[in-house]
Short mmCIF file of C-alpha atoms in Angstrom, two decimals:
data_model
loop_
_atom_site.label_atom_id
_atom_site.label_comp_id
_atom_site.label_asym_id
_atom_site.label_seq_id
_atom_site.Cartn_x
_atom_site.Cartn_y
_atom_site.Cartn_z
CA UNK U 1 0.23 0.14 -0.04
CA UNK U 2 1.34 3.48 -1.24
CA UNK U 3 2.75 5.70 2.02
CA UNK U 4 2.23 9.38 2.09
CA UNK U 5 3.57 11.83 4.21
CA UNK U 6 2.15 14.62 6.21
CA UNK U 7 3.04 16.59 9.35
CA UNK U 8 0.07 16.05 11.32
CA UNK U 9 -3.08 13.60 10.53
CA UNK U 10 -6.18 14.67 12.37
CA UNK U 11 -8.82 11.68 12.64
CA UNK U 12 -12.66 12.83 12.68
CA UNK U 13 -14.49 15.33 10.81
CA UNK U 14 -16.37 16.78 13.87
CA UNK U 15 -16.02 19.97 15.63
CA UNK U 16 -13.19 19.05 17.53
CA UNK U 17 -11.13 17.74 14.73
CA UNK U 18 -11.97 20.92 12.52
CA UNK U 19 -11.18 23.12 15.13
CA UNK U 20 -7.63 21.29 15.65
CA UNK U 21 -6.87 21.66 11.90
CA UNK U 22 -7.89 25.32 12.30
CA UNK U 23 -5.65 26.04 15.28
CA UNK U 24 -3.08 23.94 13.56
CA UNK U 25 -3.25 26.40 10.37
CA UNK U 26 -3.68 29.64 12.35
CA UNK U 27 -0.81 30.30 15.33
CA UNK U 28 -2.04 33.65 15.34
CA UNK U 29 -5.21 31.87 17.22
CA UNK U 30 -3.20 29.74 20.02
CA UNK U 31 -0.54 32.08 20.57
CA UNK U 32 2.05 29.88 19.21
CA UNK U 33 5.02 31.51 17.71
CA UNK U 34 7.30 28.82 15.96
CA UNK U 35 4.70 27.64 13.34
CA UNK U 36 4.08 29.73 9.89
CA UNK U 37 0.91 29.16 8.31
CA UNK U 38 1.46 27.18 5.04
CA UNK U 39 4.50 25.26 6.43
CA UNK U 40 3.27 22.31 7.80
CA UNK U 41 0.87 19.52 5.79
CA UNK U 42 -2.10 19.16 7.73
CA UNK U 43 -4.39 16.00 6.58
CA UNK U 44 -8.15 15.50 8.07
CA UNK U 45 -9.69 12.13 7.59
CA UNK U 46 -13.23 11.66 8.38
CA UNK U 47 -14.83 8.33 7.84
CA UNK U 48 -18.61 9.35 7.20
CA UNK U 49 -19.72 11.24 4.04
CA UNK U 50 -20.70 14.34 6.08
CA UNK U 51 -18.60 16.67 8.18
CA UNK U 52 -19.81 18.12 11.43
CA UNK U 53 -20.06 15.03 13.54
CA UNK U 54 -23.12 15.36 16.35
CA UNK U 55 -23.73 19.04 14.82
CA UNK U 56 -26.29 18.43 11.89
CA UNK U 57 -28.75 20.59 10.58
CA UNK U 58 -31.39 19.24 8.24
CA UNK U 59 -33.28 21.66 5.78
CA UNK U 60 -36.80 20.44 4.79
CA UNK U 61 -38.13 21.35 1.09
CA UNK U 62 -40.54 23.89 2.93
CA UNK U 63 -37.42 25.67 4.42
CA UNK U 64 -37.64 24.73 8.04
CA UNK U 65 -34.13 24.12 9.83
CA UNK U 66 -34.28 21.09 12.37
CA UNK U 67 -31.40 20.14 14.42
CA UNK U 68 -30.77 16.74 15.04
CA UNK U 69 -27.84 17.43 17.52
CA UNK U 70 -26.53 20.54 19.14
CA UNK U 71 -29.06 23.20 18.32
CA UNK U 72 -27.58 26.40 20.04
CA UNK U 73 -24.33 27.79 21.68
CA UNK U 74 -23.62 29.44 25.00
CA UNK U 75 -21.08 32.86 24.44
CA UNK U 76 -20.39 32.66 28.03
CA UNK U 77 -17.03 32.35 29.88
CA UNK U 78 -13.45 32.17 28.08
CA UNK U 79 -14.78 28.90 26.23
CA UNK U 80 -17.84 30.68 24.71
CA UNK U 81 -15.77 33.70 23.65
CA UNK U 82 -13.09 31.71 22.18
CA UNK U 83 -15.78 29.97 19.95
CA UNK U 84 -17.08 33.23 18.75
CA UNK U 85 -13.36 34.34 17.66
CA UNK U 86 -13.49 31.24 15.48
CA UNK U 87 -16.68 32.17 13.87
CA UNK U 88 -15.23 35.66 13.18
CA UNK U 89 -12.06 34.06 11.75
CA UNK U 90 -13.79 32.18 9.42
CA UNK U 91 -15.87 35.11 7.96
CA UNK U 92 -19.32 33.81 9.32
CA UNK U 93 -20.27 36.71 11.73
CA UNK U 94 -23.19 37.98 9.67
CA UNK U 95 -25.01 34.40 9.98
CA UNK U 96 -25.03 34.38 13.83
CA UNK U 97 -28.59 34.49 15.29
CA UNK U 98 -28.36 35.82 19.06
CA UNK U 99 -30.83 35.06 21.89
CA UNK U 100 -30.38 37.63 24.49
CA UNK U 101 -30.86 37.11 28.35
CA UNK U 102 -34.37 39.10 28.62
CA UNK U 103 -35.58 36.70 25.65
CA UNK U 104 -38.70 34.27 26.77
CA UNK U 105 -36.35 31.35 25.67
CA UNK U 106 -33.97 32.48 28.19
CA UNK U 107 -36.16 33.43 30.95
CA UNK U 108 -38.77 30.78 30.84
CA UNK U 109 -37.42 27.12 31.38
CA UNK U 110 -39.64 24.41 32.91
CA UNK U 111 -39.39 21.11 34.40
CA UNK U 112 -42.39 18.62 34.42
CA UNK U 113 -43.94 16.59 37.04
CA UNK U 114 -47.31 15.05 37.48
CA UNK U 115 -48.69 18.19 38.72
CA UNK U 116 -47.77 19.90 35.40
CA UNK U 117 -45.21 22.30 33.95
CA UNK U 118 -43.08 24.16 36.43
CA UNK U 119 -41.10 27.55 35.41
CA UNK U 120 -37.80 27.65 37.19
CA UNK U 121 -36.88 30.84 38.91
CA UNK U 122 -34.77 33.13 36.66
CA UNK U 123 -34.71 36.38 38.85
CA UNK U 124 -34.41 37.38 42.60
CA UNK U 125 -37.82 37.12 43.21
CA UNK U 126 -38.12 33.75 41.84
CA UNK U 127 -35.51 32.69 44.27
CA UNK U 128 -37.28 34.45 47.22
CA UNK U 129 -40.88 33.03 46.69
CA UNK U 130 -41.59 29.24 47.16
CA UNK U 131 -42.26 27.78 43.79
CA UNK U 132 -43.80 24.32 43.19
CA UNK U 133 -42.40 21.66 43.23
CA UNK U 134 -40.41 22.85 45.97
CA UNK U 135 -41.56 22.88 49.38
CA UNK U 136 -39.58 26.24 50.50
CA UNK U 137 -37.62 29.10 48.37
CA UNK U 138 -34.74 28.16 46.70
CA UNK U 139 -33.12 31.49 48.55
CA UNK U 140 -33.64 29.78 51.74
CA UNK U 141 -31.65 26.76 50.57
CA UNK U 142 -29.10 29.08 49.16
CA UNK U 143 -28.62 30.91 52.55
CA UNK U 144 -27.72 27.71 54.28
CA UNK U 145 -25.46 26.21 51.67
CA UNK U 146 -22.12 27.77 53.16
CA UNK U 147 -22.71 25.80 56.35
CA UNK U 148 -23.17 22.53 54.85
CA UNK U 149 -21.08 19.82 55.25
CA UNK U 150 -17.92 19.30 53.10
CA UNK U 151 -17.12 16.24 51.26
CA UNK U 152 -13.07 15.22 51.43
CA UNK U 153 -13.49 12.03 48.99
CA UNK U 154 -11.61 12.77 45.51
CA UNK U 155 -14.80 12.60 43.65
CA UNK U 156 -18.69 12.41 44.39
CA UNK U 157 -21.79 11.75 42.14
CA UNK U 158 -23.80 14.83 41.22
CA UNK U 159 -26.71 13.87 43.21
CA UNK U 160 -24.99 13.18 46.33
CA UNK U 161 -22.87 16.93 45.91
CA UNK U 162 -26.36 18.44 45.66
CA UNK U 163 -28.13 16.67 48.10
CA UNK U 164 -25.67 17.33 50.58
CA UNK U 165 -25.19 21.11 50.02
CA UNK U 166 -28.57 22.03 48.67
CA UNK U 167 -31.04 19.26 49.68
CA UNK U 168 -32.77 16.33 48.38
CA UNK U 169 -35.17 18.39 46.34
CA UNK U 170 -32.69 20.68 44.57
CA UNK U 171 -30.92 17.44 43.79
CA UNK U 172 -34.38 15.72 42.46
CA UNK U 173 -35.76 18.72 40.73
CA UNK U 174 -32.85 20.58 39.22
CA UNK U 175 -29.67 18.83 39.43
CA UNK U 176 -31.23 15.59 37.85
CA UNK U 177 -33.01 17.01 35.01
CA UNK U 178 -30.09 19.02 34.10
CA UNK U 179 -28.06 16.17 33.99
CA UNK U 180 -30.59 14.54 31.51
CA UNK U 181 -30.63 17.61 29.43
CA UNK U 182 -26.68 17.94 29.25
CA UNK U 183 -25.59 14.52 29.25
CA UNK U 184 -28.84 12.43 28.83
CA UNK U 185 -26.96 10.80 31.90
CA UNK U 186 -28.06 9.52 35.58
CA UNK U 187 -26.89 12.25 38.29
CA UNK U 188 -26.63 9.40 40.78
CA UNK U 189 -23.85 8.12 38.17
CA UNK U 190 -22.31 10.95 37.09
CA UNK U 191 -19.20 12.65 38.25
CA UNK U 192 -18.97 16.28 39.93
CA UNK U 193 -15.67 16.40 39.46
CA UNK U 194 -15.66 15.72 35.75
CA UNK U 195 -19.16 17.30 34.76
CA UNK U 196 -19.07 20.39 36.83
CA UNK U 197 -15.38 21.17 37.62
CA UNK U 198 -16.09 24.83 38.65
CA UNK U 199 -18.48 24.08 41.26
CA UNK U 200 -16.53 21.03 42.82
CA UNK U 201 -13.50 23.23 42.94
CA UNK U 202 -15.42 26.09 44.61
CA UNK U 203 -16.18 23.60 47.50
CA UNK U 204 -12.86 22.37 47.80
CA UNK U 205 -11.40 25.99 47.59
CA UNK U 206 -13.72 28.18 49.59
CA UNK U 207 -15.93 25.37 51.22
CA UNK U 208 -19.07 26.44 49.50
CA UNK U 209 -20.00 26.98 45.93
CA UNK U 210 -21.79 30.51 46.60
CA UNK U 211 -18.66 31.79 48.31
CA UNK U 212 -16.75 30.44 45.66
CA UNK U 213 -18.76 32.10 42.80
CA UNK U 214 -18.54 35.41 44.67
CA UNK U 215 -14.63 35.02 45.08
CA UNK U 216 -13.31 33.67 42.45
CA UNK U 217 -12.37 35.77 39.46
CA UNK U 218 -13.12 35.20 36.01
CA UNK U 219 -10.71 33.47 33.95
CA UNK U 220 -8.85 35.67 31.47
CA UNK U 221 -6.90 34.60 28.42
CA UNK U 222 -5.26 37.62 26.83
CA UNK U 223 -6.00 36.84 22.86
CA UNK U 224 -9.49 35.53 23.87
CA UNK U 225 -12.72 37.72 23.31
CA UNK U 226 -11.05 40.37 21.33
CA UNK U 227 -12.80 40.14 18.27
CA UNK U 228 -15.81 42.55 17.57
CA UNK U 229 -18.12 39.81 17.88
CA UNK U 230 -17.22 38.20 21.14
CA UNK U 231 -17.81 41.86 22.28
CA UNK U 232 -21.16 42.24 20.91
CA UNK U 233 -22.35 39.15 22.68
CA UNK U 234 -21.23 40.93 25.99
CA UNK U 235 -22.81 44.31 25.22
CA UNK U 236 -25.79 42.92 23.95
CA UNK U 237 -26.10 40.31 26.61
CA UNK U 238 -26.46 37.47 24.49
CA UNK U 239 -27.65 34.06 26.39
CA UNK U 240 -27.17 31.67 23.09
CA UNK U 241 -26.68 31.82 19.32
CA UNK U 242 -26.98 29.87 16.29
CA UNK U 243 -26.51 30.39 12.47
CA UNK U 244 -29.17 31.44 9.90
CA UNK U 245 -28.93 28.09 8.50
CA UNK U 246 -28.60 26.10 11.50
CA UNK U 247 -25.25 25.21 13.26
CA UNK U 248 -24.11 22.91 10.27
CA UNK U 249 -23.01 25.97 8.91
CA UNK U 250 -20.42 26.17 11.16
CA UNK U 251 -18.58 22.68 10.22
CA UNK U 252 -19.34 23.26 6.50
CA UNK U 253 -17.51 26.54 6.55
CA UNK U 254 -15.17 25.52 9.00
CA UNK U 255 -14.21 22.81 6.53
CA UNK U 256 -14.28 25.35 3.71
CA UNK U 257 -11.64 27.45 5.34
CA UNK U 258 -9.35 24.81 5.98
CA UNK U 259 -9.36 23.76 2.26
CA UNK U 260 -8.77 27.37 1.19
CA UNK U 261 -5.67 27.25 3.47
CA UNK U 262 -4.41 23.97 2.40
CA UNK U 263 -5.37 21.46 4.46
CA UNK U 264 -6.49 18.21 2.89
CA UNK U 265 -9.69 17.43 4.05
CA UNK U 266 -11.20 13.78 3.01
CA UNK U 267 -14.29 12.58 3.96
CA UNK U 268 -15.66 8.69 3.48
CA UNK U 269 -12.22 8.07 4.45
CA UNK U 270 -12.48 5.74 7.19
CA UNK U 271 -9.47 4.94 9.17
CA UNK U 272 -8.79 1.23 10.05
CA UNK U 273 -5.73 1.34 12.33
CA UNK U 274 -3.03 3.53 13.75
CA UNK U 275 0.47 2.29 14.63
CA UNK U 276 3.57 3.96 15.91
CA UNK U 277 7.05 3.08 15.12
CA UNK U 278 10.60 4.61 14.34
CA UNK U 279 11.18 6.18 10.88
CA UNK U 280 14.95 6.30 11.43
CA UNK U 281 16.20 3.07 13.40
CA UNK U 282 19.13 5.10 14.54
CA UNK U 283 16.89 7.02 16.42
CA UNK U 284 14.83 5.54 19.08
CA UNK U 285 13.86 8.46 20.91
CA UNK U 286 11.33 9.66 18.75
CA UNK U 287 8.42 7.90 17.26
CA UNK U 288 6.10 8.67 14.05
CA UNK U 289 2.38 7.77 13.69
CA UNK U 290 1.43 5.43 10.69
CA UNK U 291 -2.51 6.20 10.05
CA UNK U 292 -3.81 3.26 7.62
CA UNK U 293 -7.23 3.98 5.49
CA UNK U 294 -8.67 1.60 2.73
CA UNK U 295 -6.36 3.23 0.14
CA UNK U 296 -3.22 4.97 2.06
CA UNK U 297 -0.84 4.62 4.62
CA UNK U 298 -0.20 8.09 6.31
CA UNK U 299 3.14 8.60 7.85
CA UNK U 300 2.69 11.84 10.54
CA UNK U 301 4.90 13.44 12.66
CA UNK U 302 1.87 13.29 14.94
CA UNK U 303 -1.77 12.20 15.08
CA UNK U 304 -4.50 14.12 16.76
CA UNK U 305 -7.34 11.77 17.17
CA UNK U 306 -10.84 13.33 17.87
CA UNK U 307 -12.88 10.48 17.37
CA UNK U 308 -14.88 9.00 20.44
CA UNK U 309 -12.83 7.13 23.21
CA UNK U 310 -14.47 3.87 21.92
CA UNK U 311 -13.77 4.35 18.18
CA UNK U 312 -10.02 5.50 19.33
CA UNK U 313 -9.46 2.18 21.30
CA UNK U 314 -10.38 0.00 18.82
CA UNK U 315 -8.08 1.48 16.09
CA UNK U 316 -4.83 1.39 18.33
CA UNK U 317 -2.13 -2.01 18.01
CA UNK U 318 -1.92 -4.77 20.64
CA UNK U 319 1.12 -3.63 22.05
CA UNK U 320 -0.88 -0.44 23.44
CA UNK U 321 -3.74 -2.71 25.02
CA UNK U 322 -3.65 -0.69 28.14
CA UNK U 323 -4.12 2.18 26.42
CA UNK U 324 -7.10 0.84 24.78
CA UNK U 325 -8.60 -0.52 28.25
CA UNK U 326 -8.54 2.68 29.69
CA UNK U 327 -10.20 4.44 26.55
CA UNK U 328 -12.84 1.75 26.73
CA UNK U 329 -13.77 2.54 30.16
CA UNK U 330 -15.54 5.51 28.91
CA UNK U 331 -18.90 4.60 28.28
CA UNK U 332 -21.58 6.65 26.26
CA UNK U 333 -25.02 6.57 25.34
CA UNK U 334 -27.60 6.50 22.50
CA UNK U 335 -30.48 9.20 22.11
CA UNK U 336 -33.43 9.47 20.10
CA UNK U 337 -33.95 12.69 18.52
CA UNK U 338 -37.56 13.18 17.50
CA UNK U 339 -38.10 16.62 15.25
CA UNK U 340 -41.90 17.73 14.89
CA UNK U 341 -43.65 20.34 13.03
CA UNK U 342 -47.20 21.27 13.90
CA UNK U 343 -50.02 23.37 12.03
CA UNK U 344 -51.72 26.35 13.91
CA UNK U 345 -50.28 25.16 17.44
CA UNK U 346 -50.08 27.23 20.30
CA UNK U 347 -47.97 26.16 23.12
CA UNK U 348 -49.43 25.93 26.47
CA UNK U 349 -46.40 28.21 27.59
CA UNK U 350 -43.59 30.16 26.08
CA UNK U 351 -40.00 29.42 26.89
CA UNK U 352 -36.93 27.20 25.85
CA UNK U 353 -38.68 23.93 26.96
CA UNK U 354 -38.89 21.57 29.61
CA UNK U 355 -37.03 18.88 31.33
CA UNK U 356 -38.51 15.70 33.27
CA UNK U 357 -36.83 14.37 36.60
CA UNK U 358 -35.83 10.61 36.27
CA UNK U 359 -38.49 10.00 39.37
CA UNK U 360 -41.22 11.20 36.92
CA UNK U 361 -42.38 8.15 34.74
CA UNK U 362 -41.85 9.50 31.16
CA UNK U 363 -40.62 8.19 27.54
CA UNK U 364 -39.00 11.74 27.21
CA UNK U 365 -36.12 13.17 28.95
CA UNK U 366 -37.27 16.54 27.77
CA UNK U 367 -38.69 18.64 24.92
CA UNK U 368 -37.50 21.87 23.41
CA UNK U 369 -39.53 24.71 22.05
CA UNK U 370 -37.44 25.30 19.01
CA UNK U 371 -39.98 27.89 17.46
CA UNK U 372 -39.89 30.18 20.70
CA UNK U 373 -35.92 30.22 20.86
CA UNK U 374 -35.13 30.51 16.92
CA UNK U 375 -38.07 31.62 14.66
CA UNK U 376 -35.80 32.46 12.21
CA UNK U 377 -35.11 28.68 11.41
CA UNK U 378 -38.81 28.27 10.73
CA UNK U 379 -40.59 27.94 7.47
CA UNK U 380 -40.61 30.92 5.84
CA UNK U 381 -44.17 30.38 4.38
CA UNK U 382 -47.23 28.90 6.27
CA UNK U 383 -44.65 28.58 9.34
CA UNK U 384 -45.51 25.82 11.87
CA UNK U 385 -44.71 25.40 15.31
CA UNK U 386 -41.53 23.31 15.87
CA UNK U 387 -40.47 20.86 18.91
CA UNK U 388 -38.04 18.80 19.44
CA UNK U 389 -38.20 15.73 21.78
CA UNK U 390 -35.45 14.04 23.36
CA UNK U 391 -35.55 10.29 24.27
CA UNK U 392 -33.41 7.30 25.67
CA UNK U 393 -30.03 8.31 27.40
CA UNK U 394 -28.73 6.35 29.98
CA UNK U 395 -32.33 4.64 30.07
CA UNK U 396 -32.78 3.81 26.24
CA UNK U 397 -32.26 0.02 26.48
CA UNK U 398 -34.65 0.04 29.53
CA UNK U 399 -37.49 1.95 27.83
CA UNK U 400 -36.81 1.20 23.95
CA UNK U 401 -34.50 -1.78 23.78
CA UNK U 402 -31.36 -2.15 21.88
CA UNK U 403 -30.82 1.19 19.78
CA UNK U 404 -29.52 -0.93 16.94
CA UNK U 405 -32.62 -2.54 16.56
CA UNK U 406 -35.36 0.09 17.85
CA UNK U 407 -38.38 0.55 16.11
CA UNK U 408 -38.73 4.28 14.90
CA UNK U 409 -42.64 4.14 14.38
CA UNK U 410 -42.55 3.12 18.42
CA UNK U 411 -40.41 5.83 19.49
CA UNK U 412 -42.43 8.49 17.47
CA UNK U 413 -45.64 7.16 19.13
CA UNK U 414 -43.99 7.27 22.49
CA UNK U 415 -43.00 11.19 21.62
CA UNK U 416 -46.25 12.10 20.69
CA UNK U 417 -48.07 10.27 23.68
CA UNK U 418 -45.50 12.15 25.97
CA UNK U 419 -46.30 15.82 24.70
CA UNK U 420 -50.04 14.78 24.89
CA UNK U 421 -50.10 13.70 28.23
CA UNK U 422 -47.37 16.49 29.48
CA UNK U 423 -48.67 19.33 27.01
CA UNK U 424 -52.15 18.62 26.07
CA UNK U 425 -50.88 18.50 22.40
CA UNK U 426 -53.48 16.17 20.83
CA UNK U 427 -52.90 16.51 16.75
CA UNK U 428 -50.95 14.72 14.58
CA UNK U 429 -47.85 16.64 13.12
CA UNK U 430 -47.34 18.17 9.90
CA UNK U 431 -43.69 16.98 9.85
CA UNK U 432 -42.02 13.93 11.99
CA UNK U 433 -38.55 12.55 11.65
CA UNK U 434 -36.83 10.30 14.17
CA UNK U 435 -33.15 9.99 14.31
CA UNK U 436 -31.12 7.71 16.60
CA UNK U 437 -27.75 9.11 17.65
CA UNK U 438 -25.78 6.19 18.82
CA UNK U 439 -23.28 6.63 21.30
CA UNK U 440 -23.27 10.26 21.32
CA UNK U 441 -22.98 11.59 24.44
CA UNK U 442 -20.18 10.30 26.95
CA UNK U 443 -20.93 9.38 30.50
CA UNK U 444 -18.27 10.85 32.90
CA UNK U 445 -18.55 8.47 35.50
CA UNK U 446 -17.23 8.68 38.85
CA UNK U 447 -13.27 9.00 38.48
CA UNK U 448 -13.63 9.95 35.34
CA UNK U 449 -10.84 12.71 35.85
CA UNK U 450 -8.63 10.24 37.04
CA UNK U 451 -9.06 8.05 34.13
CA UNK U 452 -8.37 10.82 31.84
CA UNK U 453 -5.13 11.61 33.61
CA UNK U 454 -4.13 7.93 33.48
CA UNK U 455 -4.81 7.85 29.60
CA UNK U 456 -2.74 11.22 29.11
CA UNK U 457 0.21 9.76 31.64
CA UNK U 458 0.48 6.47 29.35
CA UNK U 459 0.63 8.63 26.30
CA UNK U 460 3.24 10.84 27.46
CA UNK U 461 5.14 7.94 29.18
CA UNK U 462 5.33 5.97 26.22
CA UNK U 463 6.35 8.94 24.16
CA UNK U 464 3.48 8.28 21.57
CA UNK U 465 3.00 11.00 18.81
CA UNK U 466 -0.46 11.06 19.67
CA UNK U 467 -3.22 13.74 20.95
CA UNK U 468 -6.58 13.06 22.24
CA UNK U 469 -9.41 15.68 21.82
CA UNK U 470 -13.30 15.72 21.84
CA UNK U 471 -16.09 15.24 24.11
CA UNK U 472 -14.96 11.60 25.56
CA UNK U 473 -12.37 13.48 28.01
CA UNK U 474 -12.89 17.08 29.49
CA UNK U 475 -16.15 18.71 28.25
CA UNK U 476 -19.05 17.75 26.02
CA UNK U 477 -20.08 21.09 24.76
CA UNK U 478 -19.20 22.41 21.39
CA UNK U 479 -17.33 25.16 23.63
CA UNK U 480 -15.37 22.93 25.38
CA UNK U 481 -14.48 20.71 22.54
CA UNK U 482 -13.01 23.78 20.46
CA UNK U 483 -11.25 24.90 23.67
CA UNK U 484 -9.68 21.42 24.15
CA UNK U 485 -8.80 21.69 20.12
CA UNK U 486 -6.81 25.35 20.87
CA UNK U 487 -4.92 23.83 24.15
CA UNK U 488 -4.00 20.52 22.53
CA UNK U 489 -2.50 22.40 19.43
CA UNK U 490 -0.71 25.10 21.79
CA UNK U 491 0.98 21.72 23.84
CA UNK U 492 2.34 20.76 20.62
CA UNK U 493 4.33 23.58 20.54
CA UNK U 494 5.80 23.37 24.45
#
């Protein structure tokens, strides 16, 4: 098989892989000083025909945009500003569609219990007043939080953390449904240290998440957030944003930008295996990577692997079985996404949507009111009301059986029954589409942070020319994945 040479091969054409290639090509975006644009040969390999990974927008013939994966991005913090800087760098600022903090989709978020939909507090008044399903005001619980007993264990489940610091009701009706919304996971299994590191560290450093939020200073990176787009987001108080034709625009435009910079982007090119060896038998201190596809062997100074931990571990050679075992310990779940459109439908409430605690019998994890947050993505003519039902996650097999053999009609029926029972919507949709996203969200279970540290130590100790990025490791959001890519590329220059 013919051998081709590259300086860096990036595996995976999701946002992590694309961002890695972006920072490799754009030294001014990472603070790197040695690398010059165009001096390195960068190759990106994506196994599927489509670029974008779990970012996947679908445009219907009538002009409606449905998100089958991530539907919006938050601009908050260093990671949020960093993403906006990237958006600016590839020239799509004019396609950003923001939602401000005063918008109903930001102000009105709900949880569902058998008593109906309950609006979560979004103001000081809401914190002071008692609101169902809580037996007392959240302000009363927050006032006692600084005096809660500390945990001195190295890690703790999210459920135990919030139960200890803010009480059982907060753990059940806030932490639990938010974990289902963010991770499609069980708060009784997920790691607080890995999933919410800032809150975990606040308790360790200040003895309280309240005191920690008051005393800790926002992280600052000198060259992040300087673009006009990031400054505009702060001035206009954005809460989230998307793009005019859906978030798929981001990976598409990023891929186009990379190609213009000379990066080779190959879709429909799955990697078969990754091996490591010495190019020069006289120099045993430095290894190179050999990436095999169906048609080529790419020999590279370094490989950045943005595929999931489960995919990555299957690519490694037998002599690194210990690394494969560590990677395979990071599990993930499947989520069914049901996109719906209804004619002449008025929702019972206006807002972002609602989540369902795991203690409440339900076939859906939550429902997003797409038309409220982003009416710009609705049909241009004869608009409908769009909803998205999220289903499965950690409970997929229990509720629907094996995701590889699930009945799509049954999933659709379950989604329609859920919104009928929970919101009183008793009409057939004008449009409906069910997609099962297999192994789409990693579950950071107890000990995840140490597991990732052990993975990194193995790579370092064995001097492998390998970098791992992506949602499997240190953050599942788009912002986290892009920042991981930036930091990984920076580390190559140190």
